[in-house]
Short mmCIF file of C-alpha atoms and ligand atoms in Angstrom, two decimals:
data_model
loop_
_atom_site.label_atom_id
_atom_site.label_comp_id
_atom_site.label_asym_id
_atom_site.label_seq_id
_atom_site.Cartn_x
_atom_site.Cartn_y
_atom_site.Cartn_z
CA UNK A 54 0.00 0.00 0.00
CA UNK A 55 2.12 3.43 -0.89
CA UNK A 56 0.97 6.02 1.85
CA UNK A 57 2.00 9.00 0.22
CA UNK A 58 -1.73 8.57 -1.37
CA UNK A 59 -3.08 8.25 1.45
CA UNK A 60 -1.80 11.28 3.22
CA UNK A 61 -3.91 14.60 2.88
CA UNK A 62 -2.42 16.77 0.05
CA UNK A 63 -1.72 19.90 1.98
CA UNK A 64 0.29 17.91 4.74
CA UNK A 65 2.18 16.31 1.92
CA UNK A 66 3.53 19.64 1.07
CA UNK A 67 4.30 20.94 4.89
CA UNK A 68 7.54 21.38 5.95
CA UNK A 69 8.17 20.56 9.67
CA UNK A 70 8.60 23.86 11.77
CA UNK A 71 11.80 24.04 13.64
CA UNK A 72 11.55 25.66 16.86
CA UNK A 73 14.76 27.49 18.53
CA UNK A 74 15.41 24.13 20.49
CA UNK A 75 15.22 21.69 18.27
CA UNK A 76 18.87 21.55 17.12
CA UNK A 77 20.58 22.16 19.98
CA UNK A 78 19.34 19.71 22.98
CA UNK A 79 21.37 17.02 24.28
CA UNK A 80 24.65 19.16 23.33
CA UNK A 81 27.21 19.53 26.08
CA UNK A 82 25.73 21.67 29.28
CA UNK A 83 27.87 24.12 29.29
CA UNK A 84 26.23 25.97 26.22
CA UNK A 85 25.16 29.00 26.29
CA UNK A 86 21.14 29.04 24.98
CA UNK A 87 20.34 32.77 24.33
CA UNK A 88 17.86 31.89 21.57
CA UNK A 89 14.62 31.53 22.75
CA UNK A 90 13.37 34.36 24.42
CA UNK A 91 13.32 32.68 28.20
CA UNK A 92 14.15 33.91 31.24
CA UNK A 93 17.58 32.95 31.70
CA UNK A 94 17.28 32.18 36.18
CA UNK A 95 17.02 28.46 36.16
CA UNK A 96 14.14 26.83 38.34
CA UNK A 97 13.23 23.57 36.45
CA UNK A 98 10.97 24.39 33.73
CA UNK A 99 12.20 28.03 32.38
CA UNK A 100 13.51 26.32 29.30
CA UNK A 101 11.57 25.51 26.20
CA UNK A 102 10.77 21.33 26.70
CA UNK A 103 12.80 18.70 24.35
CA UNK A 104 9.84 18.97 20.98
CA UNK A 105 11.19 15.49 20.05
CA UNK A 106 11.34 13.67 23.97
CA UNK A 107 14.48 12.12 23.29
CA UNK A 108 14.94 10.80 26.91
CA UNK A 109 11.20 9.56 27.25
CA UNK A 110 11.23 8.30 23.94
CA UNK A 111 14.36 6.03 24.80
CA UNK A 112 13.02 4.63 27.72
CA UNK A 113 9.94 3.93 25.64
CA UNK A 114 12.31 2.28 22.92
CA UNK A 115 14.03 0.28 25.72
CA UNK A 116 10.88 -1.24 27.05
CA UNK A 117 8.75 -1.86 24.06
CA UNK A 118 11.88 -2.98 22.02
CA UNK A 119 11.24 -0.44 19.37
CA UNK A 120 13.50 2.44 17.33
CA UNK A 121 12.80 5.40 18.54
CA UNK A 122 11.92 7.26 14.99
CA UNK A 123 8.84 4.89 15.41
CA UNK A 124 7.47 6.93 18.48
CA UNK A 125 5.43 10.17 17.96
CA UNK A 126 3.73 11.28 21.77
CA UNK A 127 1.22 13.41 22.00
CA UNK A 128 -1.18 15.29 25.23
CA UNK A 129 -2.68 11.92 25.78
CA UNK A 130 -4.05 9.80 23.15
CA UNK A 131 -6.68 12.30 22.40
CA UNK A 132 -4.04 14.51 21.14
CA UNK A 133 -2.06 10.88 18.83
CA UNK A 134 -5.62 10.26 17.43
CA UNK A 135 -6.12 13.70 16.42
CA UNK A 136 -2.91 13.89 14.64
CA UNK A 137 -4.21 10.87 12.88
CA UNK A 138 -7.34 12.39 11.31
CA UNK A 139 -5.61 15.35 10.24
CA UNK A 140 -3.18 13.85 8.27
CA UNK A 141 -5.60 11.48 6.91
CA UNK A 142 -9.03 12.65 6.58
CA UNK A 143 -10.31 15.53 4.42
CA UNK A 144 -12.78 17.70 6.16
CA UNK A 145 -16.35 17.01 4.56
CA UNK A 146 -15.10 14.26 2.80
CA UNK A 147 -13.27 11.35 4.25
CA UNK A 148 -15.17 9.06 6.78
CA UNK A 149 -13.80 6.35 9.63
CA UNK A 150 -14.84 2.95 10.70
CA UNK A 151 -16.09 2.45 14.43
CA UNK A 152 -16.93 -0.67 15.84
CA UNK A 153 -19.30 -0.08 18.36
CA UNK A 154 -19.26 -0.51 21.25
CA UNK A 155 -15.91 1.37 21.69
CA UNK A 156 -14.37 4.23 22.99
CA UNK A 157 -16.26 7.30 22.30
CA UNK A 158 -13.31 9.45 21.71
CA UNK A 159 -13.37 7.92 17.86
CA UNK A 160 -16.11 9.71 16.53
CA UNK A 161 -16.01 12.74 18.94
CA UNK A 162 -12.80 13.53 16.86
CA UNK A 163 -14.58 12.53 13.88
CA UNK A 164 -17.24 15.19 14.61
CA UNK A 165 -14.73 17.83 15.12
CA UNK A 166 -12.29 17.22 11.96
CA UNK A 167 -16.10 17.55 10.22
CA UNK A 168 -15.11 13.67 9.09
CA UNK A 169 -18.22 10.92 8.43
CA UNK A 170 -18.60 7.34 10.41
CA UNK A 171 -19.51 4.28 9.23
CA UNK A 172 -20.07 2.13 12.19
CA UNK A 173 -20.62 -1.88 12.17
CA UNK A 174 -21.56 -3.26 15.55
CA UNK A 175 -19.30 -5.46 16.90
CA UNK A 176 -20.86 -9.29 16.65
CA UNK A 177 -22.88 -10.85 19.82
CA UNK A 178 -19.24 -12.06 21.20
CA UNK A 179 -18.04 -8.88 21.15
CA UNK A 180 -15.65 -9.34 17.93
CA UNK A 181 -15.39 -7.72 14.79
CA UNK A 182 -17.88 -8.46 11.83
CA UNK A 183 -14.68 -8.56 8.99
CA UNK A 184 -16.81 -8.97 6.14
CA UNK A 185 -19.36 -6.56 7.42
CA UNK A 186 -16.68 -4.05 7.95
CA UNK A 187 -14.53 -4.46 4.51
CA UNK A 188 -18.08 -4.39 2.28
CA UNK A 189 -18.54 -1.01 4.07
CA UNK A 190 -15.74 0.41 3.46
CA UNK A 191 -15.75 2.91 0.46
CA UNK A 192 -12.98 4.74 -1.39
CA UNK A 193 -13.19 7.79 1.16
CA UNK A 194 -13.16 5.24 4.63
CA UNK A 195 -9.32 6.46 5.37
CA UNK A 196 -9.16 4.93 9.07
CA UNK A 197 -10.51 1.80 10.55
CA UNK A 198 -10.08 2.24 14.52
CA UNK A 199 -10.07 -0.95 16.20
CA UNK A 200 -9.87 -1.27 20.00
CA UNK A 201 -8.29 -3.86 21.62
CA UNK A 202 -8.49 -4.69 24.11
CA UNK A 203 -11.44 -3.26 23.89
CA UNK A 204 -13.45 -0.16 25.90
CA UNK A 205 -16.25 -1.03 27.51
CA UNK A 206 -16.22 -5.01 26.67
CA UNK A 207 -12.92 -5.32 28.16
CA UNK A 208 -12.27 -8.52 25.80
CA UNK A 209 -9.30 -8.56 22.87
CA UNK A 210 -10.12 -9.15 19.02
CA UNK A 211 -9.48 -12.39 17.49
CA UNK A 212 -5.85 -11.80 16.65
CA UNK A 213 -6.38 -13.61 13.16
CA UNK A 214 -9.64 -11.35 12.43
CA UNK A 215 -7.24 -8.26 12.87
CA UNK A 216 -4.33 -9.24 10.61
CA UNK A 217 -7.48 -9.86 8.16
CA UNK A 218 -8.72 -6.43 8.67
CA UNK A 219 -5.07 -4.91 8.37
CA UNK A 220 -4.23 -6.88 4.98
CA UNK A 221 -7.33 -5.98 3.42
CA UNK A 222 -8.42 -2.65 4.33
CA UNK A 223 -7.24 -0.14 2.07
CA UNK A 224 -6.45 2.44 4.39
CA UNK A 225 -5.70 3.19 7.76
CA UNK A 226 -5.96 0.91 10.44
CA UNK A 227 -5.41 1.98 14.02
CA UNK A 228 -5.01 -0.61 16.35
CA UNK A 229 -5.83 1.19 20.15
CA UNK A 230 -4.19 -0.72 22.63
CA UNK A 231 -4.86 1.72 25.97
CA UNK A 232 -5.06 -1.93 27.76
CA UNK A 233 -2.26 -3.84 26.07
CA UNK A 234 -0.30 -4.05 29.62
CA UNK A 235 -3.11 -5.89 31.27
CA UNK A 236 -3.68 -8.57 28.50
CA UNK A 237 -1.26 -11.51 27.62
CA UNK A 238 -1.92 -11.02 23.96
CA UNK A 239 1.28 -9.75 21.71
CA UNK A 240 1.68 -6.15 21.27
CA UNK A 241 1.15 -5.14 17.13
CA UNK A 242 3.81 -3.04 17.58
CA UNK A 243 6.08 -6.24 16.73
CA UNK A 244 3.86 -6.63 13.41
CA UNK A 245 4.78 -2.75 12.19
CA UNK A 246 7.64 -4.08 9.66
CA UNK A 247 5.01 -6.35 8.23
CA UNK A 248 2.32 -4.06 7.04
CA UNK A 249 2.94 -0.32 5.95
CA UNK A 250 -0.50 0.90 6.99
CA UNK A 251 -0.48 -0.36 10.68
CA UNK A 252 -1.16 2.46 13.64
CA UNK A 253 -0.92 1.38 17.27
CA UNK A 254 -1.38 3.83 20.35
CA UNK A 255 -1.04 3.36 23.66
CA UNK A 256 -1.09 5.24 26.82
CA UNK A 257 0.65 5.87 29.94
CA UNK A 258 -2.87 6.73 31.38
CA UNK A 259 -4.01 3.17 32.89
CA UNK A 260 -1.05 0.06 33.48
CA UNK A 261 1.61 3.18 34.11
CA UNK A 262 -0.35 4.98 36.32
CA UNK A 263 0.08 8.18 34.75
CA UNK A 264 -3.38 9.33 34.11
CA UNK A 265 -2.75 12.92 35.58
CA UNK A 266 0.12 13.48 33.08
CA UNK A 267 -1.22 13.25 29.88
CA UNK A 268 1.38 11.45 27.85
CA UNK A 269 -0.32 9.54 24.69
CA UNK A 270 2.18 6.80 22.77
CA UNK A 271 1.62 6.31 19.15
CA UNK A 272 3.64 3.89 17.32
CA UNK A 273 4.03 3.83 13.19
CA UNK A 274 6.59 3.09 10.47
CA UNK A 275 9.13 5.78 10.04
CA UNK A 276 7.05 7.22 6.86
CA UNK A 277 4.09 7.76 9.24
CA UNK A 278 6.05 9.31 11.92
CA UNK A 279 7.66 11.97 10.26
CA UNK A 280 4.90 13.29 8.44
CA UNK A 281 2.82 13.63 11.93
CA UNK A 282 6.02 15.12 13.35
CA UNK A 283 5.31 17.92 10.62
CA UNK A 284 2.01 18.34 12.30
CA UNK A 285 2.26 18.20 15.72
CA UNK A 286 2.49 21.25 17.69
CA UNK A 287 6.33 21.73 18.45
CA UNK A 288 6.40 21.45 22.16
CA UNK A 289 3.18 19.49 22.65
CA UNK A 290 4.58 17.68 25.13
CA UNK A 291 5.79 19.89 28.54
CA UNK A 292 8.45 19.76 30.13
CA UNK A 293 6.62 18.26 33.88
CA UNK A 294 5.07 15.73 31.95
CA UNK A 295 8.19 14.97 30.23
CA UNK A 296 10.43 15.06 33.54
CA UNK A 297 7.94 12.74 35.54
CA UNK A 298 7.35 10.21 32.49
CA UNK A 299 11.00 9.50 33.04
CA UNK A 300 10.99 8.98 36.90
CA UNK A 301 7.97 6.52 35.88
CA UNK A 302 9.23 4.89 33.33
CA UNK A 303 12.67 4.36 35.37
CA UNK A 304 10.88 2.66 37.96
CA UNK A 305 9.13 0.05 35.28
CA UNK A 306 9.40 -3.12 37.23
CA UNK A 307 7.35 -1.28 39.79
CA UNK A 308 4.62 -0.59 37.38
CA UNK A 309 4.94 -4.32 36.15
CA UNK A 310 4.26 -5.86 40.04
CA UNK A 311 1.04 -3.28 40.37
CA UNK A 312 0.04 -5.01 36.69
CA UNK A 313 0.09 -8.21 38.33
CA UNK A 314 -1.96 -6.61 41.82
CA UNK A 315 -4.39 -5.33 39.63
CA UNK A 316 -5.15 -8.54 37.78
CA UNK A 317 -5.13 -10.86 40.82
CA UNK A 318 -7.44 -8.29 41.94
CA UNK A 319 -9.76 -8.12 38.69
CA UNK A 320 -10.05 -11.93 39.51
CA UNK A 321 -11.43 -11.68 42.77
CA UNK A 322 -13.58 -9.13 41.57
CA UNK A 323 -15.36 -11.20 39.03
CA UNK A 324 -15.77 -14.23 41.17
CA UNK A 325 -17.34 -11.65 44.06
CA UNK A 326 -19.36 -10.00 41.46
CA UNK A 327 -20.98 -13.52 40.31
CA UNK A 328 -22.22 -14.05 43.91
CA UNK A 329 -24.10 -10.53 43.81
CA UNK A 330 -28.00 -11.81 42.63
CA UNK A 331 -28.85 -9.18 40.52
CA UNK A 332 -25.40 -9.61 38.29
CA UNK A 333 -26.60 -11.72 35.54
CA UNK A 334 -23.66 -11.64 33.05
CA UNK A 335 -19.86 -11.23 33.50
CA UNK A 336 -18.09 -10.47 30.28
CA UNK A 337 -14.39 -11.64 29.77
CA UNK A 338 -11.99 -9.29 30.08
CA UNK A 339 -8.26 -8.75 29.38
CA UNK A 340 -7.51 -4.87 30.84
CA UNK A 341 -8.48 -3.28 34.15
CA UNK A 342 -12.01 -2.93 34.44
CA UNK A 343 -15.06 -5.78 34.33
CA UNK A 344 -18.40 -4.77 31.63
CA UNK A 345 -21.24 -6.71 33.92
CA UNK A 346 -25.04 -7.08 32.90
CA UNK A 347 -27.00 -6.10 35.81
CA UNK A 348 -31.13 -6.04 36.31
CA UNK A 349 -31.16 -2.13 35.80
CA UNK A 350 -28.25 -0.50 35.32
CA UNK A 351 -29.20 2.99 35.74
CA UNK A 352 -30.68 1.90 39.25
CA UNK A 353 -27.96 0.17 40.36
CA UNK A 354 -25.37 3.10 39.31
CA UNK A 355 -27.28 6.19 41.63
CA UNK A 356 -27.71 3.49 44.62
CA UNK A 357 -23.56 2.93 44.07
CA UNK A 358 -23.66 7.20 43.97
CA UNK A 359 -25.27 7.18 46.96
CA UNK A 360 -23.03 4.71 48.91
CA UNK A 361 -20.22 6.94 47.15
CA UNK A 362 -18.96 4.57 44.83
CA UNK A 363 -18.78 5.60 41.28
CA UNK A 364 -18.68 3.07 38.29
CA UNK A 365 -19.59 3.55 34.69
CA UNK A 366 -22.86 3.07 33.43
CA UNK A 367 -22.76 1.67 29.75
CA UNK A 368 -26.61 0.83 29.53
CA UNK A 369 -26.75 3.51 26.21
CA UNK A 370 -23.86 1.82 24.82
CA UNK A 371 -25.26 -0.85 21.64
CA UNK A 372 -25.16 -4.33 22.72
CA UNK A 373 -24.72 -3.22 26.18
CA UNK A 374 -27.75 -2.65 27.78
CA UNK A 375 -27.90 -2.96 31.02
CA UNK A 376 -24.32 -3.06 31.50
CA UNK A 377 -22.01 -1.63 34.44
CA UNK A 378 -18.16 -1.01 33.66
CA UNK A 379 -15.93 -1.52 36.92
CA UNK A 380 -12.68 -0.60 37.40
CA UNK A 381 -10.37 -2.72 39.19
CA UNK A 382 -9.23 -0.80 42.60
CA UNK A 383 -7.66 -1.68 45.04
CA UNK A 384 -8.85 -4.29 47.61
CA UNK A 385 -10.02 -2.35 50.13
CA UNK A 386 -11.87 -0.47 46.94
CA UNK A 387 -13.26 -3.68 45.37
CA UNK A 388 -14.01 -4.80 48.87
CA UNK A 389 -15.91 -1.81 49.75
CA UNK A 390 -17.81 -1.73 46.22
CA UNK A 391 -18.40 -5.94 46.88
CA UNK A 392 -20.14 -4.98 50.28
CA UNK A 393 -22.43 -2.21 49.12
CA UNK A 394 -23.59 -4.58 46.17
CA UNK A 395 -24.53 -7.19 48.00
CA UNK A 396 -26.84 -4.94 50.53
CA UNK A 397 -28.40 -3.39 47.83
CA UNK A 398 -32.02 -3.78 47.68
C1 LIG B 669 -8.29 5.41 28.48
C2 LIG B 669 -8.19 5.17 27.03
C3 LIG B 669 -7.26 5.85 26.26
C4 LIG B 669 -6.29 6.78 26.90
O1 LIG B 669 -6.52 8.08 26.69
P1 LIG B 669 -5.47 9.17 27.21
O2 LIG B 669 -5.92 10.37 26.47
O3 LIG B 669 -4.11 8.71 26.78
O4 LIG B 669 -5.60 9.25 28.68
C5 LIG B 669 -7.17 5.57 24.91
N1 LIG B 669 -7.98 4.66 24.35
C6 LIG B 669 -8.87 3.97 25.07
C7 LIG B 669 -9.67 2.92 24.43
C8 LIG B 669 -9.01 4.20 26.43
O5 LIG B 669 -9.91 3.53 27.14
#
């Protein structure tokens, strides 16, 4: 598949801005910077913020085994996927492919880049309809967003159903994998080499605990990468975010041992959570958080507000009516949310 043609024709043409920092960081310290404009008294963040996050971005590279050209990082995923559509999708003319239900951040962006949605409901397992989704597809369906795995069902896609989608769809396909850390399945980042049109993000916002941050991961080929680095907003990513990602990211086998807490304590969730009477489905799940069918969803979430306990309610969501999303706490969380269940009336 040749990119370039896929690639919106005015980004094609951009040239990336370089900002006063972008040559010069990670030279010797005792430089003299007098080319910015800053104030010149140091106190930690009076300096313009690495725009390419070489440290981060090697840490990143260490742990995911993966060159560091093949990282772009954005304000959180919101900001990755919105780099996506705009060097993708024409305004008023280009559409994407949702697979409901999924995370609603998809076609919010959609609605904002003024970009259409075809959506094909995921099927009653929560998987991916591949037919379905290829006969939709039309000459203008630019990005096929698949989640996984996936937000609310918690379950992963059928990894053979995916390479499917990512052979034959002629555009696009973003492979969201906010969860990835929880799951055993293999990252697609080790697929990249074998297909030129694969996308995967991922966060620092759930397994590394850096929610507050804001630090969304987006991993491409080279040829992808350097066109969104002509997009994205030079110092998109500041220099706090930047300094604690590192800390973090240091600290990894930390993060790996509360991966493991988390999904001893998922476990004990969903056997508690089959004991509560009005819980009549428990969906599999491979990330932090547990889509259950309850009697009446809406009822059950304001008596959980009440007892101060919020969860998601997903009863809106297609194919999950009815449905409850918890997230996986910790014990003395899950054990105070297991209590108030079961002496609910
Ligand atoms: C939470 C989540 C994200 C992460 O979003 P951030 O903006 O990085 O916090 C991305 N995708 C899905 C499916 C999620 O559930």
């Amino acid at each position: 598949m040749n990119i370039q043609d896929l690639i919106r024709p005015n980004i094609k043409g951009l040239k990336p801005y370089s900002s006063a920092r972008d040559e010069f960081k990670g030279v010797p310290k005792d430089m003299v910077f007098l080319d910015a404009n800053e104030n010149p008294f140091e106190n930690g963040v009076n300096r313009y913020p690495d725009p390419q996050q070489r440290t981060v971005k090697s840490l990143l590279a260490e742990i995911k085994g993966i060159s560091q050209e093949q990282i772009l990082l954005g304000n959180g995923s919101d900001e990755v996927l919105d780099i996506i559509f705009r060097a993708f999708c024409e305004p008023n003319q280009d559409n994407i492919i949702t697979l409901p239900p999924t995370y609603g951040m998809y076609s919010v962006l959609a609605n904002i880049n003024a970009i259409g949605i075809k959506t094909v409901r995921l099927d009653e397992n929560f998987q991916p309809k591949v037919e379905a989704i290829l006969n939709i597809a039309d000459a203008n369906s630019k990005v096929l967003f698949l989640c996984s795995p996936n937000n609310p069902t918690g379950n992963s896609f059928n990894s053979k159903a995916i390479e499917r989608l990512v052979k034959e769809f002629k555009g696009i396909v973003v492979i969201d994998e906010a969860y990835i850390d929880f799951s055993n399945e293999e990252s697609w980042i080790n697929r990249l080499q074998d297909f030129s049109n694969l996308i995967v993000t991922q966060t620092l916002s759930k397994a590394y605990g850096m929610a507050g941050i804001r630090l969304g991961i987006c991993y491409a080929s080279k040829e992808i990468t350097s066109v969104f680095n002509r997009i994205k907003p030079p110092y998109n990513v500041n220099e706090l975010t930047q300094q604690r990602a590192i800390v973090q990211l240091e600290k990894n086998k930390e993060t790996q041992q509360q991966v493991l807490q988390i999904l001893k304590e998922r476990d004990v969730l969903v056997d508690k959570l089959k004991e509560v009477d009005f819980v009549s489905e428990i969906y599999p799940t491979d990330a932090n958080f547990v889509l259950a069918k309850v009697d009446d969803a809406t009822k059950r979430y304001n008596q959980l507000i009440e007892k101060g306990i919020v969860v998601r309610n997903r009863t809106t969501q297609p194919g999950c009516e009815n449905c409850l999303r918890f997230t996986v706490g910790t014990k003395t969380e899950n054990d105070r949310l297991i209590k108030v269940l079961r002496e609910l009336k």
